[in-house]
């Protein structure tokens, strides 16, 4: 099914109501509405499936999770899943030339809620908030929620991971990232309502 | 001064002292006499009279029956979808009251809710995989298709057609 191009004002309202801090922050929409992938897959440079630990069911009920990684929502579990992609723990969120970074949001060490991937050239962070449009937000804090963490907030950033561009290249992630970025750029270029809505 | 609900001082003492048998070492009334204090039929009658007086045209039962299951299902599913659209964590999405309400509707007519879930999943591509698995105790998704939305929806569609629900 083709992605859905929602009117600019609808997109803006739905995202800003989910993340109130974005009302005062600089951010942009980068892709159409798409239910086929969510934040963890997007952080792993995938836009063709949904990643999340699916519990101990013998057959997962609708989610992909790397084989051999535990099925819980601990921050360490998500770190382990991304270590399979060549990421390592890192202690700062600043852009480092030659490295790709991801951030893990959580309520606490046991409850991961979201992941964001740093722009390839460090121009902000790419997030796929659930089924909504991809966004680029220029600080990690702009989609954090206020404590106490519960309900529908993302909590705060608990861990930053990084890997070298060379590692990303070997794992073909860079090609996928480039392809999706190009596809989304084409969408923004050709879709008239997006151009008129100034959504880019 | 005696309160309005007491006619004499003995009755007032009874009220102040509380129900018989609770504070006394020895019960002052037989069980058959105590029952008279909490006549269930009488309480139900009071509640019915109160409801008729305060809510002459509306009761919980009448509100539920005025609108069809389908209408209530789509109202709650639209609400759930829009209010949890930004979430990836299934745990956060399932805790939404509308999701719980939909699961509660299955108590009224499980087969109808399963049919509506399947229809909605085919039409709007909403993720009802957990609800369907929970209600039907089945899961037609192949392990290699997990995470692929199109294939998972197709698998449940085939299952629904096989069961005559679509």
Tab-separated table of C-alpha atoms in Angstrom:
chain	number	residue	atom	x	y	z
A	1	UNK	CA	0.000	0.000	0.000
A	2	UNK	CA	1.207	3.495	-0.821
A	3	UNK	CA	2.168	5.839	2.010
A	4	UNK	CA	-0.470	8.339	3.020
A	5	UNK	CA	0.107	12.058	2.444
A	6	UNK	CA	-1.812	13.836	5.161
A	7	UNK	CA	-2.393	17.594	5.014
A	8	UNK	CA	0.398	19.634	6.560
A	9	UNK	CA	-1.742	21.109	9.328
A	10	UNK	CA	-3.014	17.661	10.363
A	11	UNK	CA	0.528	16.312	10.529
A	12	UNK	CA	1.761	19.270	12.496
A	13	UNK	CA	-1.126	19.109	14.980
A	14	UNK	CA	-0.839	15.387	15.575
A	15	UNK	CA	2.901	15.484	16.155
A	16	UNK	CA	2.894	18.595	18.298
A	17	UNK	CA	0.068	17.275	20.435
A	18	UNK	CA	2.081	14.090	21.027
A	19	UNK	CA	5.281	16.023	21.782
A	20	UNK	CA	4.411	19.358	23.378
A	21	UNK	CA	8.058	20.462	23.510
A	22	UNK	CA	8.129	20.533	19.706
A	23	UNK	CA	5.805	23.556	19.777
A	24	UNK	CA	8.810	25.589	20.850
A	25	UNK	CA	11.474	23.666	18.952
A	26	UNK	CA	12.693	23.531	15.376
A	27	UNK	CA	11.683	20.328	13.608
A	28	UNK	CA	10.689	19.068	10.178
A	29	UNK	CA	8.632	16.280	8.665
A	30	UNK	CA	10.641	14.003	6.399
A	31	UNK	CA	8.298	11.248	5.210
A	32	UNK	CA	4.642	10.439	4.623
A	33	UNK	CA	2.422	8.619	7.123
A	34	UNK	CA	3.364	4.949	7.052
A	35	UNK	CA	2.265	2.091	9.302
A	36	UNK	CA	4.832	-0.359	7.915
A	37	UNK	CA	7.678	0.552	10.248
A	38	UNK	CA	8.281	2.252	13.586
A	39	UNK	CA	11.021	3.884	15.581
A	40	UNK	CA	13.284	0.924	16.370
A	41	UNK	CA	13.321	-0.303	12.782
A	42	UNK	CA	13.950	3.246	11.560
A	43	UNK	CA	16.868	3.623	13.974
A	44	UNK	CA	18.219	0.393	12.464
A	45	UNK	CA	17.825	1.893	8.947
A	46	UNK	CA	14.852	-0.319	8.118
A	47	UNK	CA	11.554	0.891	6.705
A	48	UNK	CA	10.040	-2.455	5.810
A	49	UNK	CA	9.134	-4.035	9.131
A	50	UNK	CA	8.237	-3.350	12.755
A	51	UNK	CA	10.773	-4.111	15.468
A	52	UNK	CA	9.935	-4.704	19.099
A	53	UNK	CA	10.530	-7.525	21.589
A	54	UNK	CA	7.452	-9.697	21.252
A	55	UNK	CA	7.485	-11.521	24.544
A	56	UNK	CA	7.895	-15.210	25.014
A	57	UNK	CA	5.253	-16.324	22.513
A	58	UNK	CA	6.535	-19.109	20.277
A	59	UNK	CA	5.342	-17.155	17.255
A	60	UNK	CA	5.424	-13.353	17.564
A	61	UNK	CA	2.128	-11.597	17.115
A	62	UNK	CA	3.193	-8.997	14.644
A	63	UNK	CA	6.719	-7.902	15.485
A	64	UNK	CA	10.250	-8.618	14.400
A	65	UNK	CA	13.044	-8.893	16.943
A	66	UNK	CA	16.591	-10.042	16.209
A	67	UNK	CA	16.977	-13.742	17.035
A	68	UNK	CA	18.884	-14.506	20.202
A	69	UNK	CA	18.176	-11.156	21.856
A	70	UNK	CA	16.060	-11.338	25.046
A	71	UNK	CA	12.415	-10.401	24.843
A	72	UNK	CA	12.074	-7.599	27.322
A	73	UNK	CA	12.089	-3.821	27.163
A	74	UNK	CA	15.211	-3.194	29.236
A	75	UNK	CA	17.592	-0.586	27.894
A	76	UNK	CA	20.375	-3.189	27.973
A	77	UNK	CA	18.292	-5.445	25.735
A	78	UNK	CA	17.993	-2.737	23.081
A	79	UNK	CA	21.704	-2.081	23.420
A	80	UNK	CA	22.306	-5.786	22.811
A	81	UNK	CA	20.069	-5.756	19.726
A	82	UNK	CA	21.963	-2.802	18.262
A	83	UNK	CA	25.341	-4.272	19.162
A	84	UNK	CA	24.425	-6.885	16.543
A	85	UNK	CA	24.436	-4.009	14.038
A	86	UNK	CA	27.883	-2.882	15.098
A	87	UNK	CA	26.940	-0.195	17.624
A	88	UNK	CA	28.793	0.350	20.878
A	89	UNK	CA	27.935	2.336	23.979
A	90	UNK	CA	28.910	5.968	23.875
A	91	UNK	CA	28.763	8.751	26.436
A	92	UNK	CA	27.921	11.815	24.385
A	93	UNK	CA	25.382	12.851	21.812
A	94	UNK	CA	27.587	15.267	19.856
A	95	UNK	CA	28.181	14.632	16.182
A	96	UNK	CA	31.497	12.894	15.489
A	97	UNK	CA	32.709	12.801	11.912
A	98	UNK	CA	32.899	9.193	10.720
A	99	UNK	CA	30.394	7.867	13.251
A	100	UNK	CA	26.666	7.204	13.244
A	101	UNK	CA	24.806	7.473	16.549
A	102	UNK	CA	21.460	6.329	17.954
A	103	UNK	CA	19.724	7.336	21.185
A	104	UNK	CA	17.560	5.125	23.393
A	105	UNK	CA	14.645	6.783	25.217
A	106	UNK	CA	13.184	5.119	28.277
A	107	UNK	CA	11.127	5.742	31.399
A	108	UNK	CA	13.681	3.817	33.443
A	109	UNK	CA	16.269	1.091	32.845
A	110	UNK	CA	13.492	-1.477	32.424
A	111	UNK	CA	11.106	0.410	30.141
A	112	UNK	CA	12.390	1.474	26.757
A	113	UNK	CA	9.973	3.571	24.743
A	114	UNK	CA	11.698	4.960	21.644
A	115	UNK	CA	14.884	5.276	19.593
A	116	UNK	CA	16.206	8.062	17.389
A	117	UNK	CA	19.039	8.023	14.855
A	118	UNK	CA	21.429	10.899	14.295
A	119	UNK	CA	21.351	12.559	10.895
A	120	UNK	CA	24.205	11.271	8.761
A	121	UNK	CA	25.874	14.673	8.810
A	122	UNK	CA	24.803	15.547	12.329
A	123	UNK	CA	21.926	17.843	11.315
A	124	UNK	CA	19.609	16.717	14.077
A	125	UNK	CA	18.017	13.402	15.015
A	126	UNK	CA	15.666	11.276	12.913
A	127	UNK	CA	12.666	9.779	14.675
A	128	UNK	CA	9.715	7.718	13.537
A	129	UNK	CA	7.080	8.337	16.196
A	130	UNK	CA	5.000	5.147	15.996
A	131	UNK	CA	3.003	5.090	12.791
A	132	UNK	CA	3.250	8.842	12.259
A	133	UNK	CA	5.500	10.637	9.782
A	134	UNK	CA	9.280	10.603	10.207
A	135	UNK	CA	10.570	13.783	11.742
A	136	UNK	CA	13.945	15.394	12.227
A	137	UNK	CA	14.288	17.213	15.557
A	138	UNK	CA	17.375	19.192	16.311
A	139	UNK	CA	17.776	18.207	19.940
A	140	UNK	CA	17.124	14.913	21.668
A	141	UNK	CA	15.361	16.730	24.492
A	142	UNK	CA	12.626	18.098	22.246
A	143	UNK	CA	10.693	14.801	22.202
A	144	UNK	CA	11.357	13.872	25.816
A	145	UNK	CA	8.409	13.985	28.189
A	146	UNK	CA	8.155	15.573	31.586
A	147	UNK	CA	8.423	13.376	34.694
A	148	UNK	CA	6.816	11.389	36.183
A	149	UNK	CA	7.174	9.132	33.151
A	150	UNK	CA	3.994	7.248	32.398
A	151	UNK	CA	1.132	7.101	29.925
A	152	UNK	CA	2.106	8.150	26.441
A	153	UNK	CA	5.426	9.956	26.972
A	154	UNK	CA	8.860	8.815	25.813
A	155	UNK	CA	10.647	9.605	29.061
A	156	UNK	CA	14.262	10.685	28.600
A	157	UNK	CA	17.415	9.593	26.799
A	158	UNK	CA	19.118	6.820	28.744
A	159	UNK	CA	21.808	5.623	26.373
A	160	UNK	CA	23.676	6.758	23.268
A	161	UNK	CA	25.250	4.206	20.924
A	162	UNK	CA	27.615	4.772	18.027
A	163	UNK	CA	29.222	2.893	15.167
A	164	UNK	CA	31.643	3.889	12.442
A	165	UNK	CA	30.506	4.696	8.929
A	166	UNK	CA	32.669	1.808	7.763
A	167	UNK	CA	30.705	-0.627	9.924
A	168	UNK	CA	27.460	0.820	8.590
A	169	UNK	CA	28.779	0.450	5.060
A	170	UNK	CA	29.693	-3.200	5.548
A	171	UNK	CA	26.265	-3.949	6.935
A	172	UNK	CA	24.594	-2.232	3.930
A	173	UNK	CA	22.811	0.119	6.331
A	174	UNK	CA	24.246	3.160	4.590
A	175	UNK	CA	22.756	2.084	1.272
A	176	UNK	CA	19.350	1.569	2.833
A	177	UNK	CA	19.549	4.930	4.606
A	178	UNK	CA	20.508	6.630	1.355
A	179	UNK	CA	17.692	4.933	-0.543
A	180	UNK	CA	15.005	5.826	2.015
A	181	UNK	CA	16.296	9.385	2.285
A	182	UNK	CA	16.161	9.726	-1.496
A	183	UNK	CA	12.651	8.229	-1.640
A	184	UNK	CA	11.371	10.595	1.047
A	185	UNK	CA	13.040	13.521	-0.716
A	186	UNK	CA	11.196	12.558	-3.899
A	187	UNK	CA	7.909	12.404	-2.002
A	188	UNK	CA	8.472	15.876	-0.614
A	189	UNK	CA	9.484	17.160	-4.010
A	190	UNK	CA	6.585	15.871	-6.062
A	191	UNK	CA	3.649	15.884	-3.697
A	192	UNK	CA	1.773	19.145	-4.235
A	193	UNK	CA	0.031	19.406	-0.877
A	194	UNK	CA	3.301	19.013	0.931
A	195	UNK	CA	4.930	21.696	-1.181
A	196	UNK	CA	2.073	24.108	-0.657
A	197	UNK	CA	1.824	23.242	3.032
A	198	UNK	CA	5.453	24.076	3.585
A	199	UNK	CA	5.837	20.827	5.435
A	200	UNK	CA	9.471	20.327	4.489
B	1	UNK	CA	-31.210	18.028	69.335
B	2	UNK	CA	-32.090	14.846	67.521
B	3	UNK	CA	-31.203	14.526	63.831
B	4	UNK	CA	-34.039	14.500	61.343
B	5	UNK	CA	-33.775	10.788	60.599
B	6	UNK	CA	-34.449	9.785	64.249
B	7	UNK	CA	-37.809	9.839	65.882
B	8	UNK	CA	-36.719	9.286	69.443
B	9	UNK	CA	-33.628	9.075	71.605
B	10	UNK	CA	-33.464	5.265	71.496
B	11	UNK	CA	-33.347	5.251	67.723
B	12	UNK	CA	-30.622	7.885	67.825
B	13	UNK	CA	-28.605	5.728	70.183
B	14	UNK	CA	-28.943	2.839	67.784
B	15	UNK	CA	-27.525	4.976	64.950
B	16	UNK	CA	-24.661	6.321	67.000
B	17	UNK	CA	-23.740	2.953	68.334
B	18	UNK	CA	-23.562	1.502	64.864
B	19	UNK	CA	-24.929	-1.771	63.519
B	20	UNK	CA	-25.672	-4.294	66.214
B	21	UNK	CA	-23.119	-6.962	66.821
B	22	UNK	CA	-20.134	-5.085	65.480
B	23	UNK	CA	-19.095	-3.154	68.540
B	24	UNK	CA	-20.817	-5.271	71.137
B	25	UNK	CA	-19.298	-8.282	72.745
B	26	UNK	CA	-22.660	-9.959	72.567
B	27	UNK	CA	-24.927	-9.406	69.563
B	28	UNK	CA	-28.124	-7.657	70.598
B	29	UNK	CA	-30.074	-9.044	67.641
B	30	UNK	CA	-30.583	-12.393	66.056
B	31	UNK	CA	-29.371	-12.823	62.494
B	32	UNK	CA	-32.906	-12.735	61.139
B	33	UNK	CA	-33.419	-9.379	62.810
B	34	UNK	CA	-30.140	-7.982	61.439
B	35	UNK	CA	-31.151	-8.820	57.900
B	36	UNK	CA	-34.000	-6.397	58.310
B	37	UNK	CA	-31.488	-3.560	58.573
B	38	UNK	CA	-30.057	-4.351	55.139
B	39	UNK	CA	-32.990	-5.499	53.111
B	40	UNK	CA	-31.433	-5.955	49.670
B	41	UNK	CA	-34.697	-5.627	47.782
B	42	UNK	CA	-35.443	-2.399	49.550
B	43	UNK	CA	-32.010	-0.985	48.655
B	44	UNK	CA	-32.473	-1.979	45.019
B	45	UNK	CA	-35.835	-0.260	45.030
B	46	UNK	CA	-34.256	2.940	46.415
B	47	UNK	CA	-31.597	2.866	43.714
B	48	UNK	CA	-34.205	2.315	41.026
B	49	UNK	CA	-36.314	5.208	42.304
B	50	UNK	CA	-33.254	7.435	42.505
B	51	UNK	CA	-32.237	6.580	38.937
B	52	UNK	CA	-35.738	7.204	37.618
B	53	UNK	CA	-35.849	10.560	39.361
B	54	UNK	CA	-32.352	11.793	38.505
B	55	UNK	CA	-31.901	10.174	35.085
B	56	UNK	CA	-35.408	9.790	33.685
B	57	UNK	CA	-34.311	8.923	30.143
B	58	UNK	CA	-30.777	7.654	30.543
B	59	UNK	CA	-29.348	4.601	32.158
B	60	UNK	CA	-26.123	2.748	31.427
B	61	UNK	CA	-28.100	-0.008	29.782
B	62	UNK	CA	-30.081	2.302	27.518
B	63	UNK	CA	-26.951	4.205	26.383
B	64	UNK	CA	-25.202	0.966	25.462
B	65	UNK	CA	-28.178	-0.424	23.594
B	66	UNK	CA	-28.954	2.782	21.681
B	67	UNK	CA	-25.730	2.481	19.691
B	68	UNK	CA	-24.713	-0.605	17.864
B	69	UNK	CA	-21.616	-2.587	18.671
B	70	UNK	CA	-20.164	-1.572	15.324
B	71	UNK	CA	-20.588	2.142	16.033
B	72	UNK	CA	-19.016	1.841	19.452
B	73	UNK	CA	-16.194	-0.277	18.067
B	74	UNK	CA	-15.249	2.223	15.388
B	75	UNK	CA	-15.522	5.139	17.786
B	76	UNK	CA	-13.121	3.491	20.213
B	77	UNK	CA	-10.769	2.169	17.540
B	78	UNK	CA	-10.474	5.622	15.911
B	79	UNK	CA	-9.769	7.132	19.314
B	80	UNK	CA	-7.194	4.473	20.149
B	81	UNK	CA	-5.474	4.807	16.811
B	82	UNK	CA	-5.198	8.586	16.931
B	83	UNK	CA	-4.167	8.858	20.579
B	84	UNK	CA	-1.513	6.149	20.452
B	85	UNK	CA	-0.263	6.799	16.914
B	86	UNK	CA	3.076	8.159	18.142
B	87	UNK	CA	3.831	5.138	20.332
B	88	UNK	CA	5.863	2.111	19.326
B	89	UNK	CA	5.687	0.170	22.553
B	90	UNK	CA	2.779	-2.301	22.432
B	91	UNK	CA	2.554	-2.163	26.212
B	92	UNK	CA	1.893	1.583	26.083
B	93	UNK	CA	-0.628	1.160	23.266
B	94	UNK	CA	-2.566	-1.637	24.975
B	95	UNK	CA	-2.923	0.316	28.196
B	96	UNK	CA	-5.039	2.913	26.413
B	97	UNK	CA	-8.634	2.895	27.743
B	98	UNK	CA	-10.118	2.516	24.254
B	99	UNK	CA	-8.190	-0.689	23.640
B	100	UNK	CA	-9.438	-2.037	26.951
B	101	UNK	CA	-12.967	-0.930	26.021
B	102	UNK	CA	-12.785	-2.865	22.750
B	103	UNK	CA	-11.614	-5.974	24.545
B	104	UNK	CA	-14.525	-5.464	26.919
B	105	UNK	CA	-16.954	-5.311	23.993
B	106	UNK	CA	-15.938	-8.868	23.144
B	107	UNK	CA	-17.877	-9.904	26.257
B	108	UNK	CA	-21.062	-8.822	24.463
B	109	UNK	CA	-20.396	-10.597	21.176
B	110	UNK	CA	-16.966	-12.100	20.664
B	111	UNK	CA	-17.500	-13.269	17.083
B	112	UNK	CA	-18.787	-9.869	16.003
B	113	UNK	CA	-15.790	-8.101	17.542
B	114	UNK	CA	-13.397	-10.536	15.846
B	115	UNK	CA	-15.150	-9.859	12.532
B	116	UNK	CA	-14.917	-6.083	13.073
B	117	UNK	CA	-11.241	-6.349	14.028
B	118	UNK	CA	-10.511	-8.305	10.867
B	119	UNK	CA	-12.482	-5.882	8.688
B	120	UNK	CA	-10.800	-2.863	10.241
B	121	UNK	CA	-7.373	-4.423	9.851
B	122	UNK	CA	-7.999	-5.106	6.169
B	123	UNK	CA	-9.453	-1.649	5.509
B	124	UNK	CA	-7.353	0.625	7.711
B	125	UNK	CA	-4.251	-1.528	8.361
B	126	UNK	CA	-4.528	-1.108	12.106
B	127	UNK	CA	-2.562	-3.530	14.257
B	128	UNK	CA	-5.083	-5.788	15.925
B	129	UNK	CA	-2.777	-8.810	16.003
B	130	UNK	CA	-2.663	-9.125	19.781
B	131	UNK	CA	-6.385	-8.607	20.232
B	132	UNK	CA	-7.185	-11.195	17.576
B	133	UNK	CA	-4.762	-13.718	19.032
B	134	UNK	CA	-6.154	-13.139	22.498
B	135	UNK	CA	-9.790	-13.503	21.433
B	136	UNK	CA	-9.359	-16.406	19.009
B	137	UNK	CA	-6.452	-18.237	20.666
B	138	UNK	CA	-4.912	-18.513	17.201
B	139	UNK	CA	-2.050	-16.893	15.336
B	140	UNK	CA	-1.781	-17.515	11.597
B	141	UNK	CA	1.371	-15.368	11.168
B	142	UNK	CA	4.422	-17.273	9.961
B	143	UNK	CA	7.603	-16.684	11.924
B	144	UNK	CA	9.460	-15.353	8.881
B	145	UNK	CA	6.668	-12.823	8.201
B	146	UNK	CA	6.766	-11.278	11.663
B	147	UNK	CA	7.151	-7.523	11.491
B	148	UNK	CA	6.010	-7.323	7.873
B	149	UNK	CA	2.674	-5.540	8.107
B	150	UNK	CA	1.358	-6.464	4.652
B	151	UNK	CA	2.079	-10.165	5.063
B	152	UNK	CA	0.669	-10.265	8.575
B	153	UNK	CA	-2.554	-8.571	7.488
B	154	UNK	CA	-2.788	-10.966	4.549
B	155	UNK	CA	-2.337	-13.947	6.884
B	156	UNK	CA	-5.161	-12.802	9.162
B	157	UNK	CA	-7.327	-12.036	6.108
B	158	UNK	CA	-6.887	-15.582	4.848
B	159	UNK	CA	-7.647	-16.910	8.307
B	160	UNK	CA	-10.827	-14.787	8.461
B	161	UNK	CA	-12.030	-15.966	5.054
B	162	UNK	CA	-11.328	-19.555	6.007
B	163	UNK	CA	-13.449	-19.123	9.136
B	164	UNK	CA	-16.199	-17.343	7.208
B	165	UNK	CA	-15.719	-14.071	9.103
B	166	UNK	CA	-14.792	-11.947	6.068
